[in-house]
């Protein structure tokens, strides 16, 4: 049986690429809007925004959140 080994140099590059993809997804999922005189407003999509039956998001400020469910039908 033949096994291939990745050098530590190459494995670091692969790990870094995966990390940057995870970071991009995280940035897309959590958006922060900082007002002129206050802390940021956090918007967290839950479910598939734009998909039928799955429109739900959390809008929060510090430790207080409001859930917005814009679904029209229950499957």
JSON list of C-alpha atoms in Angstrom, two decimals:
[
{"chain": "A", "resi": 1, "resn": "UNK", "atom": "CA", "xyz": [0.00, 0.00, 0.00]},
{"chain": "A", "resi": 2, "resn": "UNK", "atom": "CA", "xyz": [1.30, 3.41, -0.96]},
{"chain": "A", "resi": 3, "resn": "UNK", "atom": "CA", "xyz": [0.76, 6.42, 1.22]},
{"chain": "A", "resi": 4, "resn": "UNK", "atom": "CA", "xyz": [1.54, 9.98, 0.39]},
{"chain": "A", "resi": 5, "resn": "UNK", "atom": "CA", "xyz": [2.78, 12.48, 2.90]},
{"chain": "A", "resi": 6, "resn": "UNK", "atom": "CA", "xyz": [2.23, 16.19, 2.74]},
{"chain": "A", "resi": 7, "resn": "UNK", "atom": "CA", "xyz": [5.14, 18.30, 3.76]},
{"chain": "A", "resi": 8, "resn": "UNK", "atom": "CA", "xyz": [4.54, 20.64, 6.67]},
{"chain": "A", "resi": 9, "resn": "UNK", "atom": "CA", "xyz": [4.92, 23.57, 4.27]},
{"chain": "A", "resi": 10, "resn": "UNK", "atom": "CA", "xyz": [2.03, 22.35, 2.05]},
{"chain": "A", "resi": 11, "resn": "UNK", "atom": "CA", "xyz": [-0.24, 21.32, 4.90]},
{"chain": "A", "resi": 12, "resn": "UNK", "atom": "CA", "xyz": [0.04, 24.82, 6.36]},
{"chain": "A", "resi": 13, "resn": "UNK", "atom": "CA", "xyz": [-1.14, 26.29, 3.07]},
{"chain": "A", "resi": 14, "resn": "UNK", "atom": "CA", "xyz": [-4.14, 23.98, 2.93]},
{"chain": "A", "resi": 15, "resn": "UNK", "atom": "CA", "xyz": [-5.03, 24.77, 6.52]},
{"chain": "A", "resi": 16, "resn": "UNK", "atom": "CA", "xyz": [-4.72, 28.49, 5.82]},
{"chain": "A", "resi": 17, "resn": "UNK", "atom": "CA", "xyz": [-7.00, 28.26, 2.77]},
{"chain": "A", "resi": 18, "resn": "UNK", "atom": "CA", "xyz": [-9.64, 26.43, 4.79]},
{"chain": "A", "resi": 19, "resn": "UNK", "atom": "CA", "xyz": [-9.34, 28.99, 7.56]},
{"chain": "A", "resi": 20, "resn": "UNK", "atom": "CA", "xyz": [-9.87, 31.90, 5.17]},
{"chain": "A", "resi": 21, "resn": "UNK", "atom": "CA", "xyz": [-13.00, 30.25, 3.75]},
{"chain": "A", "resi": 22, "resn": "UNK", "atom": "CA", "xyz": [-14.37, 29.74, 7.28]},
{"chain": "A", "resi": 23, "resn": "UNK", "atom": "CA", "xyz": [-13.58, 33.37, 8.11]},
{"chain": "A", "resi": 24, "resn": "UNK", "atom": "CA", "xyz": [-15.36, 34.60, 4.97]},
{"chain": "A", "resi": 25, "resn": "UNK", "atom": "CA", "xyz": [-18.46, 32.57, 5.84]},
{"chain": "A", "resi": 26, "resn": "UNK", "atom": "CA", "xyz": [-18.42, 33.88, 9.40]},
{"chain": "A", "resi": 27, "resn": "UNK", "atom": "CA", "xyz": [-18.11, 37.48, 8.18]},
{"chain": "A", "resi": 28, "resn": "UNK", "atom": "CA", "xyz": [-21.01, 36.96, 5.80]},
{"chain": "A", "resi": 29, "resn": "UNK", "atom": "CA", "xyz": [-23.22, 35.45, 8.50]},
{"chain": "A", "resi": 30, "resn": "UNK", "atom": "CA", "xyz": [-22.57, 38.15, 11.09]},
{"chain": "A", "resi": 31, "resn": "UNK", "atom": "CA", "xyz": [-22.85, 41.73, 9.94]},
{"chain": "A", "resi": 32, "resn": "UNK", "atom": "CA", "xyz": [-22.18, 44.61, 12.29]},
{"chain": "A", "resi": 33, "resn": "UNK", "atom": "CA", "xyz": [-23.48, 48.13, 11.80]},
{"chain": "A", "resi": 34, "resn": "UNK", "atom": "CA", "xyz": [-21.96, 50.72, 14.10]},
{"chain": "A", "resi": 35, "resn": "UNK", "atom": "CA", "xyz": [-23.99, 53.89, 14.53]},
{"chain": "A", "resi": 36, "resn": "UNK", "atom": "CA", "xyz": [-22.46, 57.29, 15.18]},
{"chain": "A", "resi": 37, "resn": "UNK", "atom": "CA", "xyz": [-23.04, 57.16, 18.94]},
{"chain": "A", "resi": 38, "resn": "UNK", "atom": "CA", "xyz": [-23.68, 53.58, 19.89]},
{"chain": "A", "resi": 39, "resn": "UNK", "atom": "CA", "xyz": [-22.60, 49.98, 19.84]},
{"chain": "A", "resi": 40, "resn": "UNK", "atom": "CA", "xyz": [-23.03, 47.81, 16.76]},
{"chain": "A", "resi": 41, "resn": "UNK", "atom": "CA", "xyz": [-26.28, 46.19, 15.73]},
{"chain": "A", "resi": 42, "resn": "UNK", "atom": "CA", "xyz": [-25.79, 42.47, 15.12]},
{"chain": "A", "resi": 43, "resn": "UNK", "atom": "CA", "xyz": [-27.80, 40.72, 12.39]},
{"chain": "A", "resi": 44, "resn": "UNK", "atom": "CA", "xyz": [-27.75, 36.91, 12.41]},
{"chain": "A", "resi": 45, "resn": "UNK", "atom": "CA", "xyz": [-29.65, 35.04, 9.67]},
{"chain": "A", "resi": 46, "resn": "UNK", "atom": "CA", "xyz": [-31.25, 31.82, 10.88]},
{"chain": "A", "resi": 47, "resn": "UNK", "atom": "CA", "xyz": [-32.53, 29.67, 8.06]},
{"chain": "A", "resi": 48, "resn": "UNK", "atom": "CA", "xyz": [-32.34, 30.40, 4.39]},
{"chain": "A", "resi": 49, "resn": "UNK", "atom": "CA", "xyz": [-32.99, 34.05, 3.82]},
{"chain": "A", "resi": 50, "resn": "UNK", "atom": "CA", "xyz": [-34.75, 34.30, 0.50]},
{"chain": "A", "resi": 51, "resn": "UNK", "atom": "CA", "xyz": [-35.89, 30.67, 0.48]},
{"chain": "A", "resi": 52, "resn": "UNK", "atom": "CA", "xyz": [-39.58, 29.81, 0.74]},
{"chain": "A", "resi": 53, "resn": "UNK", "atom": "CA", "xyz": [-40.55, 28.85, 4.27]},
{"chain": "A", "resi": 54, "resn": "UNK", "atom": "CA", "xyz": [-37.20, 29.64, 5.88]},
{"chain": "A", "resi": 55, "resn": "UNK", "atom": "CA", "xyz": [-37.05, 33.41, 6.37]},
{"chain": "A", "resi": 56, "resn": "UNK", "atom": "CA", "xyz": [-35.91, 34.04, 9.92]},
{"chain": "A", "resi": 57, "resn": "UNK", "atom": "CA", "xyz": [-33.24, 36.26, 11.51]},
{"chain": "A", "resi": 58, "resn": "UNK", "atom": "CA", "xyz": [-32.07, 37.58, 14.86]},
{"chain": "A", "resi": 59, "resn": "UNK", "atom": "CA", "xyz": [-31.39, 41.29, 15.26]},
{"chain": "A", "resi": 60, "resn": "UNK", "atom": "CA", "xyz": [-29.52, 42.15, 18.42]},
{"chain": "A", "resi": 61, "resn": "UNK", "atom": "CA", "xyz": [-27.84, 44.79, 20.49]},
{"chain": "A", "resi": 62, "resn": "UNK", "atom": "CA", "xyz": [-25.54, 43.62, 23.31]},
{"chain": "A", "resi": 63, "resn": "UNK", "atom": "CA", "xyz": [-27.45, 40.78, 25.02]},
{"chain": "A", "resi": 64, "resn": "UNK", "atom": "CA", "xyz": [-30.94, 41.68, 23.75]},
{"chain": "A", "resi": 65, "resn": "UNK", "atom": "CA", "xyz": [-32.20, 40.11, 20.55]},
{"chain": "A", "resi": 66, "resn": "UNK", "atom": "CA", "xyz": [-35.41, 40.17, 18.56]},
{"chain": "A", "resi": 67, "resn": "UNK", "atom": "CA", "xyz": [-36.33, 37.24, 16.34]},
{"chain": "A", "resi": 68, "resn": "UNK", "atom": "CA", "xyz": [-37.96, 38.21, 13.05]},
{"chain": "A", "resi": 69, "resn": "UNK", "atom": "CA", "xyz": [-39.81, 35.39, 11.32]},
{"chain": "A", "resi": 70, "resn": "UNK", "atom": "CA", "xyz": [-41.07, 36.47, 7.92]},
{"chain": "A", "resi": 71, "resn": "UNK", "atom": "CA", "xyz": [-42.28, 33.03, 6.87]},
{"chain": "A", "resi": 72, "resn": "UNK", "atom": "CA", "xyz": [-45.65, 32.88, 5.15]},
{"chain": "A", "resi": 73, "resn": "UNK", "atom": "CA", "xyz": [-46.40, 29.16, 5.29]},
{"chain": "A", "resi": 74, "resn": "UNK", "atom": "CA", "xyz": [-45.64, 26.20, 7.52]},
{"chain": "A", "resi": 75, "resn": "UNK", "atom": "CA", "xyz": [-44.66, 23.16, 5.43]}
]
